[in-house]
Coordinates of C-alpha atoms and ligand atoms in Angstrom, one line a residue:
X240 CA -20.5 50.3 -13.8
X241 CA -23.5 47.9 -13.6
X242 CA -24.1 44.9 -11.3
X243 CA -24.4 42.7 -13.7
X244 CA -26.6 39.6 -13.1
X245 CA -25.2 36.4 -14.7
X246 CA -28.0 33.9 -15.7
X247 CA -27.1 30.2 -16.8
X248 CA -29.3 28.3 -18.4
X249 CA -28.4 24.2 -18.6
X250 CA -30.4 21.5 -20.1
X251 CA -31.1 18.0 -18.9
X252 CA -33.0 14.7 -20.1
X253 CA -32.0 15.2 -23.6
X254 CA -30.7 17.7 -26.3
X255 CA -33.2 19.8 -28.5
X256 CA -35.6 20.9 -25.6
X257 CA -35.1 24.4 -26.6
X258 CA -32.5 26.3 -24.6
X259 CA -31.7 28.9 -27.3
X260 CA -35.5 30.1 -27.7
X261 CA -36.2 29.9 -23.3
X262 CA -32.8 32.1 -23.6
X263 CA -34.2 34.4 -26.2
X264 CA -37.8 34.7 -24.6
X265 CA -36.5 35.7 -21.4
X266 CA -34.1 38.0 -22.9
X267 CA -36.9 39.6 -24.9
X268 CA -39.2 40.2 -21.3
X269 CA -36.5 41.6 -19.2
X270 CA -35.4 43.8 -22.1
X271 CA -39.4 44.7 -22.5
X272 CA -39.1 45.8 -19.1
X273 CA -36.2 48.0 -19.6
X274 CA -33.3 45.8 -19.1
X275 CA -29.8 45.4 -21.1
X276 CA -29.3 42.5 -22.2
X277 CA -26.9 39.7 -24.1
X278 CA -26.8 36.1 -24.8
X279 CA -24.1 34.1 -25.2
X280 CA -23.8 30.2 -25.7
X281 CA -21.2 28.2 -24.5
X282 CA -20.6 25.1 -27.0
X283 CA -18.8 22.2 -25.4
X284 CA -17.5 20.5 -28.8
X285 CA -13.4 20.8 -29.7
X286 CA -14.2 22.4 -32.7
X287 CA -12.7 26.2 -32.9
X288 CA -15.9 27.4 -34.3
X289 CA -18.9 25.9 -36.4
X290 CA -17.6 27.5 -39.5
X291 CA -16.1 24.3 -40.8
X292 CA -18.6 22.2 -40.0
X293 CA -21.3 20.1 -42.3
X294 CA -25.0 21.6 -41.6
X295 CA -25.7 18.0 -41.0
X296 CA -24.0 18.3 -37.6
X297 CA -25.3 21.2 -36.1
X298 CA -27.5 22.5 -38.3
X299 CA -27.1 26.2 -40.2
X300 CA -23.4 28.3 -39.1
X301 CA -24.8 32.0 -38.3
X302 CA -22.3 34.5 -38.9
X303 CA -22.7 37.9 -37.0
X304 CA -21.7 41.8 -37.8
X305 CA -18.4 41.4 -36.9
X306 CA -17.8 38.3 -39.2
X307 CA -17.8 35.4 -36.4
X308 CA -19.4 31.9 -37.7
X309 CA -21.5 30.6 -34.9
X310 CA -23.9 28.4 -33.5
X311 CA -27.5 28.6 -34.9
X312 CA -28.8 30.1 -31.6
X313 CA -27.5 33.2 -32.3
X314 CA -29.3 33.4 -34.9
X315 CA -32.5 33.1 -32.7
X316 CA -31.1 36.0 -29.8
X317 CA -30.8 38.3 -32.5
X318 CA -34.3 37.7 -34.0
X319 CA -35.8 37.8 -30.6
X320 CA -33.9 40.6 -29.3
X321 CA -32.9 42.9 -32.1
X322 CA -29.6 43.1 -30.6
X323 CA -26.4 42.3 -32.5
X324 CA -24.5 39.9 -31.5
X325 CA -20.5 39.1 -31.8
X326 CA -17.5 36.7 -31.3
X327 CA -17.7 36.7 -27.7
X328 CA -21.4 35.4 -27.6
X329 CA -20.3 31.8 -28.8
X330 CA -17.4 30.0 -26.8
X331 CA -16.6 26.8 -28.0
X332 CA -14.6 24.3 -26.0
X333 CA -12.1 24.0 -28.6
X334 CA -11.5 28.1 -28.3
X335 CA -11.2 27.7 -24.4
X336 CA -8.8 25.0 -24.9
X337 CA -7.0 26.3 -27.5
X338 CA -6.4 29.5 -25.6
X339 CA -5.3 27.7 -22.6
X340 CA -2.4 26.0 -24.5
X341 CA -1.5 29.4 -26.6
X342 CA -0.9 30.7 -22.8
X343 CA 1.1 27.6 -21.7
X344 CA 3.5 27.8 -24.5
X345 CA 4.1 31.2 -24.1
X346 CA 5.4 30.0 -20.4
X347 CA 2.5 32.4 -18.7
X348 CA 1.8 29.5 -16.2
X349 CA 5.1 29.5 -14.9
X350 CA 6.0 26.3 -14.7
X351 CA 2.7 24.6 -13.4
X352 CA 0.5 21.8 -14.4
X353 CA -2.4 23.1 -16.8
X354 CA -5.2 21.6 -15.9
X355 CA -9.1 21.4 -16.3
X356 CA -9.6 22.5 -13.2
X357 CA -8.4 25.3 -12.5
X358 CA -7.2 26.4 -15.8
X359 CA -10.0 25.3 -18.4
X360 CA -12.7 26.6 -16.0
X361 CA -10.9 29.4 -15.6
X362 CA -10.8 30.3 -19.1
X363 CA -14.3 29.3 -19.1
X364 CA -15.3 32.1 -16.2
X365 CA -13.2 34.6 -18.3
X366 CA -15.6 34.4 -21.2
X367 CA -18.2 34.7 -19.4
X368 CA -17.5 37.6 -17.1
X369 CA -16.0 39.5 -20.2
X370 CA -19.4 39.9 -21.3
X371 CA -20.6 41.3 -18.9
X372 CA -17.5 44.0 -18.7
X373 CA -19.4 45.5 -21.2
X374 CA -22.3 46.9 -18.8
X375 CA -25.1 44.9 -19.5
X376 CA -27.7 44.3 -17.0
X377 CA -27.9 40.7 -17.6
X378 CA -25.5 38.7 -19.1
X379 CA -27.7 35.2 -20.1
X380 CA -25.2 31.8 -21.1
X381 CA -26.5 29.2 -22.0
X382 CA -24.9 25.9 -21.9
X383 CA -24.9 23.6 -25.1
X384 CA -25.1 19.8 -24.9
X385 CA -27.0 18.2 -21.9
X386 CA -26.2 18.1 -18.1
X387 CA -23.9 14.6 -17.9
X388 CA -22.8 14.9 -20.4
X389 CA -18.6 14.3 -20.1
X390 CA -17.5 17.4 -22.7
X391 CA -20.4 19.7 -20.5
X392 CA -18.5 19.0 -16.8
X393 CA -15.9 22.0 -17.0
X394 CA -18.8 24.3 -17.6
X395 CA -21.5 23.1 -14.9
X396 CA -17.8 23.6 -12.4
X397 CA -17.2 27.1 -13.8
X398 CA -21.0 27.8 -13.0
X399 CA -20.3 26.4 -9.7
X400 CA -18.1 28.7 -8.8
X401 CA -19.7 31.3 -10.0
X402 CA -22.1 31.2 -7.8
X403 CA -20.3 31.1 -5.2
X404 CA -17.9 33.5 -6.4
X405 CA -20.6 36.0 -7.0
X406 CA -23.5 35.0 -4.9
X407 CA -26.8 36.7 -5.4
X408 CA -25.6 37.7 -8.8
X409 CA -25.8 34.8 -10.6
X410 CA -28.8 32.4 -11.3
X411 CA -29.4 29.2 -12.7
X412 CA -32.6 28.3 -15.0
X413 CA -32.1 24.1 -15.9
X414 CA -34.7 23.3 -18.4
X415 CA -35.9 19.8 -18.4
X416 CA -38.5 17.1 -20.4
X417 CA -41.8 16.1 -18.6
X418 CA -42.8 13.7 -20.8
X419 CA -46.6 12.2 -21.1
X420 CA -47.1 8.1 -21.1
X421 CA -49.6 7.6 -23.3
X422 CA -50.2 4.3 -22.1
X423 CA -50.6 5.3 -18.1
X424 CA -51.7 8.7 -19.1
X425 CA -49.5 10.4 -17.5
X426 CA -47.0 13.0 -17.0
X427 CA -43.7 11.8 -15.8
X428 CA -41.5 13.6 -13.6
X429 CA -38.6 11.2 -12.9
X430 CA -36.2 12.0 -15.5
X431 CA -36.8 15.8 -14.1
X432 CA -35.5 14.5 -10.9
X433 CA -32.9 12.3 -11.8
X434 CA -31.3 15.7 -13.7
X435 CA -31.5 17.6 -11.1
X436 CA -30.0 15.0 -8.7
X437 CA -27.1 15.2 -11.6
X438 CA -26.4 18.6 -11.6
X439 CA -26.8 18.3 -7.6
X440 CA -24.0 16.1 -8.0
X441 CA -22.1 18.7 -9.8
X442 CA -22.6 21.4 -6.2
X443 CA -25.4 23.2 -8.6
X444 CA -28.8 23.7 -7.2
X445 CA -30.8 25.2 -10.2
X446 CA -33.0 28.1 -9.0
X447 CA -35.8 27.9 -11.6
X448 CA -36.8 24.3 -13.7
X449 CA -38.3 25.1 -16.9
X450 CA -40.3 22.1 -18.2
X451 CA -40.8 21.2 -21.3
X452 CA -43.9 19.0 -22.0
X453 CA -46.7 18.4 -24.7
X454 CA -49.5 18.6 -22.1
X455 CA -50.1 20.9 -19.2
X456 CA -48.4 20.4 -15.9
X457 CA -50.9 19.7 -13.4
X458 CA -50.8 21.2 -10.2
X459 CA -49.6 18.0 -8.5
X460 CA -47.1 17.9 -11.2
X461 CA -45.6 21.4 -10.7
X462 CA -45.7 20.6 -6.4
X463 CA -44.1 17.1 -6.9
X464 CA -41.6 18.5 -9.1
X465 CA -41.2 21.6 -6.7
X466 CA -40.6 19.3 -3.5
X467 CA -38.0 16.9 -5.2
X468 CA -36.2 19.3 -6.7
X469 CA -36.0 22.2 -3.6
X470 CA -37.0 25.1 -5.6
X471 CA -40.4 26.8 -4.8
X472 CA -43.8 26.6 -6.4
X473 CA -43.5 29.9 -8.5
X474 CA -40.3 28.9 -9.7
X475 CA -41.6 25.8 -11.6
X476 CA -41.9 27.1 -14.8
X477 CA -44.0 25.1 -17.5
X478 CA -42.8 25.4 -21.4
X479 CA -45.7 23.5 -23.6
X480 CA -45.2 22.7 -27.2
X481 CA -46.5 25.6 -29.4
X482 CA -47.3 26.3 -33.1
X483 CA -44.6 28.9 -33.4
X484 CA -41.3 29.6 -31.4
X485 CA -42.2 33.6 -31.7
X486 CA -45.0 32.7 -29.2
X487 CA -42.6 31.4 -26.6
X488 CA -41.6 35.1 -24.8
X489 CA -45.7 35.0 -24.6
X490 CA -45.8 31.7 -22.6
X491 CA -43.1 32.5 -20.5
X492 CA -44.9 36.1 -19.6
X493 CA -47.8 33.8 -19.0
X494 CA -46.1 31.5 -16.6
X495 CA -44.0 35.0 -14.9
X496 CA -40.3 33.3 -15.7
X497 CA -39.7 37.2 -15.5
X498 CA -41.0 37.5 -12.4
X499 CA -39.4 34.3 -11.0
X500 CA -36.0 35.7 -12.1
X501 CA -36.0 39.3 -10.9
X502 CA -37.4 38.1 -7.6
X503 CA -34.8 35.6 -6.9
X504 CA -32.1 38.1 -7.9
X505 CA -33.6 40.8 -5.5
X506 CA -35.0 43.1 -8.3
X507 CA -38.1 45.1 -7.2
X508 CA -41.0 43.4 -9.4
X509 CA -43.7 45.9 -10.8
X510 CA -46.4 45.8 -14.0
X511 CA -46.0 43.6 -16.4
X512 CA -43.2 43.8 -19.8
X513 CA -45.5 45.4 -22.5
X514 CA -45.8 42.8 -25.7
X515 CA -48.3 44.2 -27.8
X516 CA -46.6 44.7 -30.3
X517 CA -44.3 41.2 -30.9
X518 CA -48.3 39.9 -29.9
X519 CA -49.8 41.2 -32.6
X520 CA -46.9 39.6 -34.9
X521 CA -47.3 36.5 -33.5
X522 CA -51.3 36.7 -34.1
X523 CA -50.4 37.4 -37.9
X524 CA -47.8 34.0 -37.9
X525 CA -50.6 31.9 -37.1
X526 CA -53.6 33.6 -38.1
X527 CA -52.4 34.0 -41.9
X528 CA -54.3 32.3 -44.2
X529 CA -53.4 33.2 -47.7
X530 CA -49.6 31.6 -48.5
X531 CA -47.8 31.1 -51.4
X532 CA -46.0 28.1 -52.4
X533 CA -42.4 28.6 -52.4
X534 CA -39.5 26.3 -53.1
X535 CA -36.4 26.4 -51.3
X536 CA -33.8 24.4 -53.5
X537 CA -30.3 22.8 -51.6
X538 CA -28.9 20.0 -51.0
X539 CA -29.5 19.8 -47.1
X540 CA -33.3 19.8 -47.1
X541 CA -33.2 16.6 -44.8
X542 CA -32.6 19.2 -42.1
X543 CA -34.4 22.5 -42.0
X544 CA -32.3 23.5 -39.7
X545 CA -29.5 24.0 -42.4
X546 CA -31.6 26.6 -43.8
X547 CA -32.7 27.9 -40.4
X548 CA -32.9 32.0 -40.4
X549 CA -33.9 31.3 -44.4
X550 CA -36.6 30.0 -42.8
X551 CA -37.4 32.5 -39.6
X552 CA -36.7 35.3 -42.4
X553 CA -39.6 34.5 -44.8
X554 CA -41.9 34.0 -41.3
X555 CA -41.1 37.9 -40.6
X556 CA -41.7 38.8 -44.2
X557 CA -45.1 36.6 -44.4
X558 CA -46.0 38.6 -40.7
X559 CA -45.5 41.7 -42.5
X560 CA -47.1 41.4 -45.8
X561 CA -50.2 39.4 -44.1
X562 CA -49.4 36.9 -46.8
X563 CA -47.1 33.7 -45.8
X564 CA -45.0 31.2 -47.0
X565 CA -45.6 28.1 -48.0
X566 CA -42.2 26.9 -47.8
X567 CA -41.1 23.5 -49.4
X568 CA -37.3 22.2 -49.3
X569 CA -36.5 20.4 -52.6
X570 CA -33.4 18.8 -53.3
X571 CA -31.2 20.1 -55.9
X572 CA -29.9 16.6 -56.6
X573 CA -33.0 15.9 -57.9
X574 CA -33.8 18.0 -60.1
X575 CA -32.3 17.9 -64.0
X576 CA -33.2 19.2 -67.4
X577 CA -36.0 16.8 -67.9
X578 CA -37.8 17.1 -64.4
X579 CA -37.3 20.7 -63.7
X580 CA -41.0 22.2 -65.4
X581 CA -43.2 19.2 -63.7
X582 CA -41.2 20.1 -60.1
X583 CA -41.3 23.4 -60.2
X584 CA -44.3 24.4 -61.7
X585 CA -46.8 25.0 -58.7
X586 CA -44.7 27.4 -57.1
X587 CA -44.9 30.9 -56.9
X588 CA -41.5 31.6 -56.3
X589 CA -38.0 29.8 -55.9
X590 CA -34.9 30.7 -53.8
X591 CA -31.7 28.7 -54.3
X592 CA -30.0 27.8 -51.3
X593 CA -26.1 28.9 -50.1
X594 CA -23.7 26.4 -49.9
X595 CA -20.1 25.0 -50.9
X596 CA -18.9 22.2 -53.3
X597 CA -19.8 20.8 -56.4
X598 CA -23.1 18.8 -55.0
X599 CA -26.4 19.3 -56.6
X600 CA -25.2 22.5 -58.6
X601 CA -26.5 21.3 -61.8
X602 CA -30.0 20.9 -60.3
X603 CA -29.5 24.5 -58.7
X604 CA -28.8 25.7 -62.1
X605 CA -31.8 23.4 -63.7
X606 CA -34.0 25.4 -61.3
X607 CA -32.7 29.0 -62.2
X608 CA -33.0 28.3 -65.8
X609 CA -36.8 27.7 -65.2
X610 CA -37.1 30.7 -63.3
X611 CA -35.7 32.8 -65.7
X612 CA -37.4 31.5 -68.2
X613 CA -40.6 31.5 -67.1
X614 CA -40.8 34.6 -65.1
X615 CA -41.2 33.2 -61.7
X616 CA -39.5 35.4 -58.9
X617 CA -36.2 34.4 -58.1
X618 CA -34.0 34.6 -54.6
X619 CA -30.5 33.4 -55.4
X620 CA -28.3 33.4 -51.9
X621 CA -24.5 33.4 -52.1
X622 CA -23.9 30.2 -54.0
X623 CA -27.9 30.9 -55.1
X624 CA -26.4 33.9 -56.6
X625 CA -23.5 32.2 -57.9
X626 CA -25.3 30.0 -60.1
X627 CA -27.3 32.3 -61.5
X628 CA -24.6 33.8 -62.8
X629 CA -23.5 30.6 -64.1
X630 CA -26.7 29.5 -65.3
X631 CA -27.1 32.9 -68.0
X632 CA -23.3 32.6 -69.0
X633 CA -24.1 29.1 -70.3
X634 CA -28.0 29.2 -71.2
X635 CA -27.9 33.3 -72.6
X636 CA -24.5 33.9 -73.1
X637 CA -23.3 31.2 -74.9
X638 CA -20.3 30.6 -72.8
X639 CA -20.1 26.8 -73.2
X640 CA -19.1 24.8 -69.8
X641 CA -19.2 28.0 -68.0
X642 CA -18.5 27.2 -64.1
X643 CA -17.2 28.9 -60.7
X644 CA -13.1 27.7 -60.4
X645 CA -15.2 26.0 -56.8
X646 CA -16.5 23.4 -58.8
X647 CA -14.6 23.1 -62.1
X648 CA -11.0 24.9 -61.7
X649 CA -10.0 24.1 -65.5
X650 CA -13.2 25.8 -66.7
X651 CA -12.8 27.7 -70.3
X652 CA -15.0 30.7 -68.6
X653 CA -14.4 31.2 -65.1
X654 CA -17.6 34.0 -64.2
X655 CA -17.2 33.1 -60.5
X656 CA -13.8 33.1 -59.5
X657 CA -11.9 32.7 -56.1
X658 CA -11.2 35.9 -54.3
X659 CA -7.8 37.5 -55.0
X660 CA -7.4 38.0 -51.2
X661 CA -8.4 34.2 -50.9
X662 CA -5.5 32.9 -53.5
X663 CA -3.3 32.6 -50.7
X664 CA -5.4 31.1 -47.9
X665 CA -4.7 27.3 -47.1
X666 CA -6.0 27.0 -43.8
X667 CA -10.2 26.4 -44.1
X668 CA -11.0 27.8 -40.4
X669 CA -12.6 31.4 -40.1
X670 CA -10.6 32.6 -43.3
X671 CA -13.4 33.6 -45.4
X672 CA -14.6 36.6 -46.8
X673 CA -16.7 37.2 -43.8
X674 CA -19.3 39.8 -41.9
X675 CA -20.4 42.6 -42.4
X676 CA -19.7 44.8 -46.1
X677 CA -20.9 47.8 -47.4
X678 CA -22.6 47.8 -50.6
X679 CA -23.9 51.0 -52.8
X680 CA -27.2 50.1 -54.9
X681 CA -28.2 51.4 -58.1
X682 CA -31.1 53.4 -58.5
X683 CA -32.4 51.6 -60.8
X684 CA -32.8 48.3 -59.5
X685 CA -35.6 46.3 -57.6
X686 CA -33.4 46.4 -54.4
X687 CA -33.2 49.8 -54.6
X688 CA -37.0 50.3 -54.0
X689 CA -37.1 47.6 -51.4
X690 CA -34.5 48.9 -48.6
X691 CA -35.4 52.9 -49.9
X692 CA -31.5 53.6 -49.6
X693 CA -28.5 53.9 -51.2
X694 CA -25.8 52.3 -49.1
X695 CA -26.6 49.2 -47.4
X696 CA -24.6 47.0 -45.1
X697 CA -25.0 42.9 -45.3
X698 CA -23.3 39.9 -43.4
X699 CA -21.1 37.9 -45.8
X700 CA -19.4 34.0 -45.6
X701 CA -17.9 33.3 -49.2
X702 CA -14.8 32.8 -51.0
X703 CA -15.5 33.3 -54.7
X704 CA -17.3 36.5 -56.2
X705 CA -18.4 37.4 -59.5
X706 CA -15.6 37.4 -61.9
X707 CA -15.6 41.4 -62.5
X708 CA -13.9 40.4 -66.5
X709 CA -17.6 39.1 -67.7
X710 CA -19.2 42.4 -65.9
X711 CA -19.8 44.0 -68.9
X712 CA -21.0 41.1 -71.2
X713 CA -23.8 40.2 -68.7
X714 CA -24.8 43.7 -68.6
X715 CA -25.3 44.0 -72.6
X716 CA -27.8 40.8 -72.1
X717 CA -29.7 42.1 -69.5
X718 CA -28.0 40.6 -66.0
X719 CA -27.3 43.5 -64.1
X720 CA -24.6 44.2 -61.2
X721 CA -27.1 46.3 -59.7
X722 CA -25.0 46.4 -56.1
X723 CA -21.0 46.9 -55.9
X724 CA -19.2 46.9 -52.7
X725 CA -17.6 50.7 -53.1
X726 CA -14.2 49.4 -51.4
X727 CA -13.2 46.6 -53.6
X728 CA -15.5 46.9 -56.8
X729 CA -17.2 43.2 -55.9
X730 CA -20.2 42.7 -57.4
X731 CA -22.8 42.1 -54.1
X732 CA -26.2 42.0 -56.1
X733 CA -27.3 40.9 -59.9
X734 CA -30.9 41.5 -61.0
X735 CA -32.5 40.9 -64.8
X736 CA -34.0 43.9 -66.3
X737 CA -36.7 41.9 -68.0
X738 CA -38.2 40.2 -65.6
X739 CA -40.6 40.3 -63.0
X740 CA -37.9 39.9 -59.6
X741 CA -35.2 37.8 -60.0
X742 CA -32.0 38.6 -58.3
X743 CA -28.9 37.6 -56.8
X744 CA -27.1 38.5 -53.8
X745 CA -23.8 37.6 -53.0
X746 CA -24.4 38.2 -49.0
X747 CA -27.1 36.6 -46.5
X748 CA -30.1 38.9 -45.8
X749 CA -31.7 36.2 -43.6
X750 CA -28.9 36.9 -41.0
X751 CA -30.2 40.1 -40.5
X752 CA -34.3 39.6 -40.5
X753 CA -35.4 40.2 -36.8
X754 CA -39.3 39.7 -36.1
X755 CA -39.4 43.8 -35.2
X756 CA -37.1 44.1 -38.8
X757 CA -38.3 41.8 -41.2
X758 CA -35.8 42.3 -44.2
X759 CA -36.8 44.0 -47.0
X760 CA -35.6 41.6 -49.7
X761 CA -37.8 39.2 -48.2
X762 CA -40.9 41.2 -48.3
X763 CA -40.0 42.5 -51.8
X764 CA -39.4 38.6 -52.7
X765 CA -42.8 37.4 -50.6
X766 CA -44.9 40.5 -52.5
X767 CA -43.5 39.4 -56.2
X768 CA -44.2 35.9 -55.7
X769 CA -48.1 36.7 -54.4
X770 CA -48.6 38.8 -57.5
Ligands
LIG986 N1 -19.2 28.3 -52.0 C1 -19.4 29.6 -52.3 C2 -18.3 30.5 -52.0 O1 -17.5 30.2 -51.1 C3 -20.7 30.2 -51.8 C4 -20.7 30.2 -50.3 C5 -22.1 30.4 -49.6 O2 -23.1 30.1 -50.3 N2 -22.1 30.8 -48.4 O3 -18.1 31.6 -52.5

C-alpha cells in the first residue's frame, strides 16, 4: 500500500482563476516524473450531480467511462492526464448531504444529533480518502467555489483536519488573483492577503500560493506576498495569463510548482519532468497558421463553455493535422430556411451541437439541410445526430412533420424515439442512457477508416435513439447506420454514401480527445473540411 499524499487546492479573491487547469498541470508534472495520480473536485452546490443542470449554470456536464455526469473540470484532468476518470472524482455537496441523511434514517447514528460538524465533514474526509484507497501516489482535490464562501466552510474544516489528521501527508496549494491597477501601475497584493487571512481564519495555513496575474510578479511582489502570507520564497508560485491553457503544465515547470510540492512533502527532488513531447503540441496550438472556418451551431453559444471539450477536441485534432480550427458558435435560433445559405456559406465545415428540448431545432435542421445539400462536411453530436436524421426523413424521404417524440410526441413519423428502457423513467437525475457503450463499425464507412478498428467504445448521455422501424428506408436513400451497438441493435453512427463526410453519432467523441489522443473523428472531420 502506498503513502498517499493528499494535495488540496482552494481558490480565493474570486471564482474562474483557474483551479481545474493549476490541478491538471501539476498532475501532468508529477505524473511526467513517474508519479500516480488522480483528481477529484469537490463541488459545494446541493445539487446531486451537474446532470440536471442548464449549461448556463456551470457550463458543459462531462460524463466519464463509467457513466457519471460531472463538473467540466473533469473534462480538463482527463485531457491533461490521459487518465480516466469516475464517480468518485466529483463530490457534490448535495451527494455528501444526501448520504449523510440516507445513514440517519437508516438509524446508523444511533440516536445522536447529525451535524455539520462532525458528520458532513466526515462524509466529506470519506470521499476524499477513498480515493486514495485505490494506491495512487497523489490524490489532488480541488475545492469548487471560493474560500468564504458560506456553502465552501465544511470543506476548508475537512481540510483542516486533514492536516492534522495526517500531517506531512497532505498539502495545501490556494491560488489567488494579483491584479494590476492600471491607473497606479501596479500590481496589488491585498486581496492575496486578505484570503489568506480568511482561510487562516478557518486553522488553514496554505503551503504554496499560486498567483494568478496578467503581468509578471516582481520580485518585491513575490517577497511581500511571501512575508504576509508565511510561506517561503520558492513557494510563491506565479500563474500569468497565457494564449492556451495546454501551455499551463509549461509555466508551472518553469516556476518548479513540482519542485515546491515534492519538497514540502519530503520527496527527494531530482532532474526535471520530461515535456517534450506535450511542448511540441503546444508549439503546433499556437504556431498554426493555416485554419479552417468551422461553425459550431447550438443554442448555448453565449457560453463556450457549454461546448467546452467540443472545443479542447478540435484544438487536439488541429495540433495533429497542423491545420486548426477556426471555430465560430452560431445560434441555431437564428438561423431558418431563408438565412441558412448567406450564414453558412464561408464555412468549411459545420457540427451541430448536443442538447435537449425543442429550442432552436428547426435552425439545427436548417443547417444540416445545407450541409447535405451542398456537400460541406458534417459532425452531427447526439441531438446533432438526431436531427440529421430528422432533417433527411422530412427533406429526402418525404416523411412530412417527421420529428423525435422529445420535441413533438404526436408526430405522424417518430424516426427518433425514446428508449424502451427509458419509457418507464420519471425521475430526471442520473437516469439516462449513460457512459461508456460498445459499438461495432461497418467496414465500409468513413469511421471505419478513421479509428482503423472494428469495435469501438464511446461515452454516451441520451434518452432517444434512432427509431430502428425507419432503418431500412434510410438505408435505400443513401443514410446509412454505419455503427450498431452489438448488445441492443441501437443505431450509434449514420453516415451518407454520397457525400464527401457527413455523419452522425449518437455518442460524444469530445469526452474522450486527450492532447496525447486527439480523437480520430475529429481529425477525420478537421482533414474533410481542409480539403
Ligand atoms: N435530447 C437528446 C436525447 O436525450 C439528445 C441528448 C444529447 O444531445 N446529449 O436523446
Amino acid at each position: 500500500m502506498k503513502n498517499t499524499k493528499y494535495i488540496f487546492i482552494t481558490g480565493g479573491v474570486t471564482s474562474s482563476l483557474g483551479k481545474g487547469i493549476i490541478s491538471s498541470s501539476l498532475a501532468k508534472l508529477l505524473i511526467a516524473r513517474g508519479f500516480s495520480v488522480t483528481i477529484q473536485k469537490l463541488d459545494p452546490y446541493i445539487n446531486i450531480d451537474p446532470g440536471t443542470l442548464n449549461p448556463y449554470e456551470h457550463g458543459e456536464c462531462y460524463v466519464t467511462e463509467d457513466g457519471a455526469e460531472t463538473d467540466l473540470d473533469l473534462g480538463h484532468y482527463e485531457r491533461f492526464t490521459n487518465i480516466t476518470t469516475s464517480q468518485a472524482n466529483n463530490v457534490t455537496t448535495g451527494r455528501i448531504y444526501q448520504t449523510v441523511i440516507d445513514k440517519e434514517r437508516r438509524g446508523d447514528y444511533l440516536g445522536k444529533t447529525v451535524q455539520i460538524i462532525p458528520h458532513i465533514t466526515d462524509e466529506i474526509k470519506r470521499r476524499i480518502k477513498l480515493l486514495g484507497k485505490e494506491n495512487y501516489d497523489f490524490v489532488i482535490t480541488e475545492i469548487g467555489g471560493t474560500v468564504g464562501d458560506i456553502e465552501s466552510f465544511p470543506y476548508i474544516e475537512a481540510i483542516r483536519q486533514l492536516k492534522w489528521e495526517m500531517e506531512g501527508s497532505t498539502l495545501v496549494i490556494h491560488l489567488t488573483l494579483v491584479p494590476y491597477l492600471s491607473a497606479s501601475k501596479e500590481l496589488k497584493t491585498k486581496p492575496t492577503q486578505h484570503s489568506v487571512k480568511m482561510l487562516l481564519e478557518s486553522g488553514v495555513q496554505p503551503d504554496i500560493l499560486v498567483l494568478r496575474t496578467e503581468r509578471e510578479l516582481t520580485d518585491e511582489v513575490r517577497s511581500k506576498v511571501a512575508k504576509f502570507c508565511n510561506v517561503n520564497l520558492d513557494s510563491v508560485i506565479e500563474s500569468i495569463d497565457v494564449e492556451t491553457i495546454y501551455e499551463v503544465p509549461l509555466l508551472m515547470q518553469k516556476e518548479k510548482l513540482d519542485v515546491a510540492v515534492l519538497k514540502k512533502l519530503k520527496f527527494p527532488v531530482s532532474g526535471t519532468p520530461d515535456m517534450k513531447k506535450w511542448k511540441l503540441i503546444v508549439e503546433k496550438i499556437k504556431n498554426t497558421t493555416c485554419s479552417v472556418k468551422i461553425a459550431l451551431i447550438g443554442k448555448y453559444v453565449e457560453l463556450p463553455d457549454a461546448y467546452k471539450s467540443i472545443n479542447e477536441s478540435l484544438i487536439h485534432a488541429g495540433a495533429y493535422n497542423n491545420y486548426s480550427a477556426d471555430l465560430q458558435f452560431i445560434h441555431s435560433e437564428e438561423i431558418n430556411s431563408e438565412n441558412a445559405a448567406s450564414v453558412l456559406k464561408d464555412f468549411g465545415g459545420i457540427i451541430v451541437a448536443p442538447g435537449f428540448g425543442h429550442r432552436g431545432i428547426e435552425g439545427k435542421i436548417e443547417a444540416i439541410k445545407f450541409a447535405r445539400e451542398n456537400n460541406i462536411p458534417f459532425l452531427g453530436i447526439c441531438l446533432g445526430m438526431q436531427c440529421a436524421v430528422i432533417e433527411f426523413a422530412r427533406n429526402k424521404l418525404n416523411l412530412i412533420n417527421a420529428n423525435s417524440t422529445e420535441m413533438h410526441p404526436n408526430t405522424p413519423h417518430p424516426v427518433i424515439d425514446l428508449m424502451d428502457e427509458q419509457k418507464s423513467v420519471i425521475d430526471l437525475g442520473g437516469t439516462m442512457r449513460l457512459g461508456s457503450f460498445k459499438c461495432t463499425l461497418s467496414k465500409e464507412s468513413k469511421l471505419y477508416e478513421a479509428y482503423g478498428v472494428v469495435n469501438i467504445i464511446e461515452r454516451h448521455r441520451h434518452r432517444y435513439e434512432f427509431n430502428n422501424k425507419y432503418k431500412d428506408m434510410f438505408e435505400k436513400n443513401g443514410m446509412k447506420a454505419t455503427g450498431i451497438n452489438p448488445d441492443s441493435g441501437l443505431v450509434e453512427i449514420i453516415e451518407l454514401s454520397e457525400h464527401k463526410w457527413f455523419t452522425g453519432v449518437q455518442f460524444h467523441p469530445e469526452y474522450k480527445s486527450t492532447v496525447l489522443n486527439p480523437h480520430p473523428i475529429f481529425i477525420q472531420f478537421l482533414k474533410a473540411c481542409k480539403d
